[in-house]
Amino acid sequence: MKKMFIFALVTGLFLSCGKPKEADVETGVPGTAGDAGIIYQSFSEADMAMFMKVAPVVIDELKKADKEFGDFEDAKDIGGAIGRYATLNKELVTLDAKLKIHGTSWQQFWPTFGRVTMAVVAVTMDDQMQELKTSFKEIDAQLNDPTIPKAQKDMLQASKNAMMQVQAIYDQVPAGNKDLVRKNWDKLARIFEID
């Protein structure tokens, strides 16, 4: 298993893909369409408790099947990766039975998984977000400097636009979700294998 089973994937998607795509009306597959925004919805302390209880079971089932959440390299955006989570129980046929023993099912669990994962990614980016705000000021100063060549200003503007996308995605994660992740950080760090 990778150092952290989903963190790398979601972080990459978080940083490179922007807002999740809209729903796939034709397929109706959760996460590929209207449910893509599910990762930005709030979760409760009860949801967090359920997640911490059930996530190790899911990880164990993945290990048994020699699978990882990080196997979704071909996903082009967060919505595409979420769609994969929504149907993971079809690949791991024992998953629902194992989760039912713990009082849930994959269809009940995966939305919370997506929300908690996104909040974990956001919390790990807290320090970088402060640096990002400082970078905006520095870039703006350079963009307003008449001595900077146009080509360099174009590159700076492109960097600023990308950073603004990251900021917008970060800001979509509910503050309450981030607070619950911070409150339960030690347990979540063990689950996500974060050093």
mmCIF file of C-alpha atoms in Angstrom:
data_model
loop_
_atom_site.group_PDB
_atom_site.id
_atom_site.type_symbol
_atom_site.label_atom_id
_atom_site.label_comp_id
_atom_site.label_asym_id
_atom_site.label_seq_id
_atom_site.Cartn_x
_atom_site.Cartn_y
_atom_site.Cartn_z
ATOM 1 C CA MET A 1 0.000 0.000 0.000
ATOM 2 C CA LYS A 2 1.228 3.470 -0.760
ATOM 3 C CA LYS A 3 2.262 5.772 2.069
ATOM 4 C CA MET A 4 -1.225 7.115 2.067
ATOM 5 C CA PHE A 5 -3.932 5.260 0.180
ATOM 6 C CA ILE A 6 -5.895 8.177 -1.309
ATOM 7 C CA PHE A 7 -4.132 11.312 -0.184
ATOM 8 C CA ALA A 8 -1.802 11.490 -3.180
ATOM 9 C CA LEU A 9 -4.596 11.007 -5.682
ATOM 10 C CA VAL A 10 -6.956 13.551 -4.182
ATOM 11 C CA THR A 11 -4.185 16.055 -3.569
ATOM 12 C CA GLY A 12 -3.157 15.787 -7.214
ATOM 13 C CA LEU A 13 -6.721 16.171 -8.385
ATOM 14 C CA PHE A 14 -7.327 18.927 -5.836
ATOM 15 C CA LEU A 15 -4.364 20.881 -7.121
ATOM 16 C CA SER A 16 -4.688 20.200 -10.833
ATOM 17 C CA CYS A 17 -8.324 19.799 -11.742
ATOM 18 C CA GLY A 18 -10.351 22.467 -10.092
ATOM 19 C CA LYS A 19 -14.032 22.274 -9.321
ATOM 20 C CA PRO A 20 -15.671 18.888 -9.880
ATOM 21 C CA LYS A 21 -17.495 18.449 -13.176
ATOM 22 C CA GLU A 22 -21.246 18.570 -13.351
ATOM 23 C CA ALA A 23 -23.344 15.415 -13.271
ATOM 24 C CA ASP A 24 -23.291 12.897 -16.048
ATOM 25 C CA VAL A 25 -26.985 12.895 -16.897
ATOM 26 C CA GLU A 26 -26.727 9.914 -19.255
ATOM 27 C CA THR A 27 -25.056 7.406 -16.947
ATOM 28 C CA GLY A 28 -26.539 8.575 -13.673
ATOM 29 C CA VAL A 29 -23.431 7.146 -11.954
ATOM 30 C CA PRO A 30 -22.986 8.840 -8.584
ATOM 31 C CA GLY A 31 -19.969 11.082 -8.525
ATOM 32 C CA THR A 32 -19.674 11.376 -12.285
ATOM 33 C CA ALA A 33 -22.421 13.904 -12.391
ATOM 34 C CA GLY A 34 -24.526 15.785 -9.864
ATOM 35 C CA ASP A 35 -23.000 13.927 -6.939
ATOM 36 C CA ALA A 36 -19.514 15.243 -7.742
ATOM 37 C CA GLY A 37 -20.148 18.137 -5.352
ATOM 38 C CA ILE A 38 -20.800 15.647 -2.583
ATOM 39 C CA ILE A 39 -17.247 16.096 -1.333
ATOM 40 C CA TYR A 40 -18.055 19.696 -0.445
ATOM 41 C CA GLN A 41 -21.057 18.901 1.747
ATOM 42 C CA SER A 42 -20.938 19.011 5.530
ATOM 43 C CA PHE A 43 -20.566 15.947 7.705
ATOM 44 C CA SER A 44 -21.346 15.479 11.389
ATOM 45 C CA GLU A 45 -19.496 14.084 14.389
ATOM 46 C CA ALA A 46 -21.583 10.910 13.970
ATOM 47 C CA ASP A 47 -20.421 10.673 10.334
ATOM 48 C CA MET A 48 -16.821 11.112 11.485
ATOM 49 C CA ALA A 49 -17.214 8.401 14.139
ATOM 50 C CA MET A 50 -18.677 6.046 11.534
ATOM 51 C CA PHE A 51 -15.848 6.865 9.139
ATOM 52 C CA MET A 52 -13.146 6.137 11.719
ATOM 53 C CA LYS A 53 -14.849 2.849 12.633
ATOM 54 C CA VAL A 54 -15.371 1.642 9.060
ATOM 55 C CA ALA A 55 -12.351 3.027 7.136
ATOM 56 C CA PRO A 56 -9.976 0.348 8.523
ATOM 57 C CA VAL A 57 -12.400 -2.339 7.290
ATOM 58 C CA VAL A 58 -12.394 -0.782 3.807
ATOM 59 C CA ILE A 59 -8.598 -0.536 3.808
ATOM 60 C CA ASP A 60 -8.338 -4.181 4.856
ATOM 61 C CA GLU A 61 -10.671 -5.261 2.037
ATOM 62 C CA LEU A 62 -8.624 -3.249 -0.453
ATOM 63 C CA LYS A 63 -5.408 -4.853 0.741
ATOM 64 C CA LYS A 64 -6.952 -8.311 0.416
ATOM 65 C CA ALA A 65 -7.945 -7.501 -3.170
ATOM 66 C CA ASP A 66 -4.497 -5.992 -3.829
ATOM 67 C CA LYS A 67 -6.151 -2.663 -4.668
ATOM 68 C CA GLU A 68 -5.613 0.905 -3.615
ATOM 69 C CA PHE A 69 -7.715 4.004 -3.927
ATOM 70 C CA GLY A 70 -4.700 5.484 -5.703
ATOM 71 C CA ASP A 71 -5.322 3.139 -8.645
ATOM 72 C CA PHE A 72 -7.463 5.837 -10.287
ATOM 73 C CA GLU A 73 -4.629 7.581 -12.142
ATOM 74 C CA ASP A 74 -6.718 7.927 -15.284
ATOM 75 C CA ALA A 75 -9.356 10.034 -13.504
ATOM 76 C CA LYS A 76 -9.275 13.502 -15.071
ATOM 77 C CA ASP A 77 -10.871 15.371 -12.204
ATOM 78 C CA ILE A 78 -12.220 15.009 -8.700
ATOM 79 C CA GLY A 79 -15.666 14.081 -9.995
ATOM 80 C CA GLY A 80 -14.215 11.214 -12.019
ATOM 81 C CA ALA A 81 -12.366 9.861 -8.996
ATOM 82 C CA ILE A 82 -15.497 10.197 -6.865
ATOM 83 C CA GLY A 83 -17.414 8.219 -9.463
ATOM 84 C CA ARG A 84 -14.910 5.414 -8.990
ATOM 85 C CA TYR A 85 -15.510 5.431 -5.235
ATOM 86 C CA ALA A 86 -19.240 5.217 -5.776
ATOM 87 C CA THR A 87 -18.937 1.937 -7.649
ATOM 88 C CA LEU A 88 -15.992 0.362 -5.814
ATOM 89 C CA ASN A 89 -18.345 -2.131 -4.149
ATOM 90 C CA LYS A 90 -18.962 -3.668 -7.574
ATOM 91 C CA GLU A 91 -15.259 -4.507 -7.875
ATOM 92 C CA LEU A 92 -14.952 -5.674 -4.263
ATOM 93 C CA VAL A 93 -17.980 -7.911 -3.925
ATOM 94 C CA THR A 94 -17.287 -8.656 -0.232
ATOM 95 C CA LEU A 95 -17.189 -4.975 0.703
ATOM 96 C CA ASP A 96 -20.905 -4.429 1.346
ATOM 97 C CA ALA A 97 -21.190 -7.580 3.466
ATOM 98 C CA LYS A 98 -18.233 -6.473 5.610
ATOM 99 C CA LEU A 99 -19.651 -2.973 6.033
ATOM 100 C CA LYS A 100 -23.128 -4.266 6.933
ATOM 101 C CA ILE A 101 -21.541 -6.049 9.895
ATOM 102 C CA HIS A 102 -20.578 -2.543 11.068
ATOM 103 C CA GLY A 103 -24.038 -1.089 10.467
ATOM 104 C CA THR A 104 -23.511 0.593 7.105
ATOM 105 C CA SER A 105 -23.081 -0.115 3.385
ATOM 106 C CA TRP A 106 -20.750 1.179 0.727
ATOM 107 C CA GLN A 107 -23.471 3.464 -0.651
ATOM 108 C CA GLN A 108 -23.816 5.031 2.803
ATOM 109 C CA PHE A 109 -20.066 5.128 3.454
ATOM 110 C CA TRP A 110 -18.496 6.451 0.258
ATOM 111 C CA PRO A 111 -19.987 9.983 0.399
ATOM 112 C CA THR A 112 -18.590 10.429 3.910
ATOM 113 C CA PHE A 113 -15.305 8.971 2.722
ATOM 114 C CA GLY A 114 -15.135 11.626 -0.015
ATOM 115 C CA ARG A 115 -16.035 14.453 2.372
ATOM 116 C CA VAL A 116 -13.572 13.388 5.062
ATOM 117 C CA THR A 117 -10.818 12.857 2.506
ATOM 118 C CA MET A 118 -11.349 16.310 1.010
ATOM 119 C CA ALA A 119 -11.320 17.870 4.484
ATOM 120 C CA VAL A 120 -8.099 16.004 5.360
ATOM 121 C CA VAL A 121 -6.497 17.337 2.170
ATOM 122 C CA ALA A 122 -7.675 20.862 3.024
ATOM 123 C CA VAL A 123 -6.331 20.685 6.586
ATOM 124 C CA THR A 124 -2.949 19.458 5.346
ATOM 125 C CA MET A 125 -2.912 22.520 3.093
ATOM 126 C CA ASP A 126 -3.648 25.049 5.855
ATOM 127 C CA ASP A 127 -0.051 26.282 6.046
ATOM 128 C CA GLN A 128 0.297 26.433 2.272
ATOM 129 C CA MET A 129 -2.861 28.511 2.023
ATOM 130 C CA GLN A 130 -1.298 31.173 4.239
ATOM 131 C CA GLU A 131 1.773 31.153 1.987
ATOM 132 C CA LEU A 132 -0.541 31.360 -1.026
ATOM 133 C CA LYS A 133 -2.055 34.610 0.235
ATOM 134 C CA THR A 134 1.435 36.068 0.613
ATOM 135 C CA SER A 135 2.278 34.879 -2.908
ATOM 136 C CA PHE A 136 -0.754 36.714 -4.311
ATOM 137 C CA LYS A 137 0.617 39.983 -2.934
ATOM 138 C CA GLU A 138 4.083 39.310 -4.356
ATOM 139 C CA ILE A 139 2.694 38.362 -7.775
ATOM 140 C CA ASP A 140 0.434 41.422 -7.866
ATOM 141 C CA ALA A 141 3.425 43.638 -7.080
ATOM 142 C CA GLN A 142 5.350 42.069 -9.975
ATOM 143 C CA LEU A 143 2.356 42.317 -12.324
ATOM 144 C CA ASN A 144 2.174 46.055 -11.554
ATOM 145 C CA ASP A 145 5.930 46.551 -12.071
ATOM 146 C CA PRO A 146 6.469 48.245 -15.460
ATOM 147 C CA THR A 147 10.034 46.880 -15.681
ATOM 148 C CA ILE A 148 8.868 43.226 -15.841
ATOM 149 C CA PRO A 149 8.626 41.895 -19.437
ATOM 150 C CA LYS A 150 5.207 40.881 -20.812
ATOM 151 C CA ALA A 151 6.195 37.210 -21.214
ATOM 152 C CA GLN A 152 7.142 37.030 -17.551
ATOM 153 C CA LYS A 153 3.914 38.789 -16.560
ATOM 154 C CA ASP A 154 1.922 36.254 -18.604
ATOM 155 C CA MET A 155 3.614 33.410 -16.708
ATOM 156 C CA LEU A 156 2.964 35.151 -13.388
ATOM 157 C CA GLN A 157 -0.700 35.655 -14.288
ATOM 158 C CA ALA A 158 -1.041 31.972 -15.248
ATOM 159 C CA SER A 159 0.498 30.974 -11.908
ATOM 160 C CA LYS A 160 -1.824 33.320 -10.063
ATOM 161 C CA ASN A 161 -4.856 31.888 -11.886
ATOM 162 C CA ALA A 162 -3.835 28.333 -10.919
ATOM 163 C CA MET A 163 -3.308 29.389 -7.301
ATOM 164 C CA MET A 164 -6.706 31.099 -7.284
ATOM 165 C CA GLN A 165 -8.273 27.800 -8.400
ATOM 166 C CA VAL A 166 -6.620 25.995 -5.496
ATOM 167 C CA GLN A 167 -7.858 28.703 -3.114
ATOM 168 C CA ALA A 168 -11.410 28.412 -4.489
ATOM 169 C CA ILE A 169 -11.439 24.619 -4.047
ATOM 170 C CA TYR A 170 -9.966 24.899 -0.546
ATOM 171 C CA ASP A 171 -12.618 27.453 0.373
ATOM 172 C CA GLN A 172 -15.427 25.111 -0.758
ATOM 173 C CA VAL A 173 -14.576 22.584 1.968
ATOM 174 C CA PRO A 174 -16.882 23.511 4.877
ATOM 175 C CA ALA A 175 -15.095 24.996 7.889
ATOM 176 C CA GLY A 176 -16.965 22.570 10.167
ATOM 177 C CA ASN A 177 -15.523 19.626 8.215
ATOM 178 C CA LYS A 178 -12.010 21.003 8.635
ATOM 179 C CA ASP A 179 -12.653 21.546 12.351
ATOM 180 C CA LEU A 180 -13.813 17.936 12.814
ATOM 181 C CA VAL A 181 -10.715 16.701 10.980
ATOM 182 C CA ARG A 182 -8.449 18.810 13.193
ATOM 183 C CA LYS A 183 -10.268 17.531 16.303
ATOM 184 C CA ASN A 184 -9.717 13.907 15.210
ATOM 185 C CA TRP A 185 -6.340 14.412 13.535
ATOM 186 C CA ASP A 186 -4.370 11.746 15.434
ATOM 187 C CA LYS A 187 -6.815 8.965 14.547
ATOM 188 C CA LEU A 188 -7.205 10.172 10.956
ATOM 189 C CA ALA A 189 -3.446 10.412 10.477
ATOM 190 C CA ARG A 190 -3.187 6.728 11.413
ATOM 191 C CA ILE A 191 -6.032 5.796 9.046
ATOM 192 C CA PHE A 192 -4.591 7.802 6.148
ATOM 193 C CA GLU A 193 -1.030 6.826 7.088
ATOM 194 C CA ILE A 194 0.120 10.442 7.293
ATOM 195 C CA ASP A 195 3.479 10.986 8.973
#
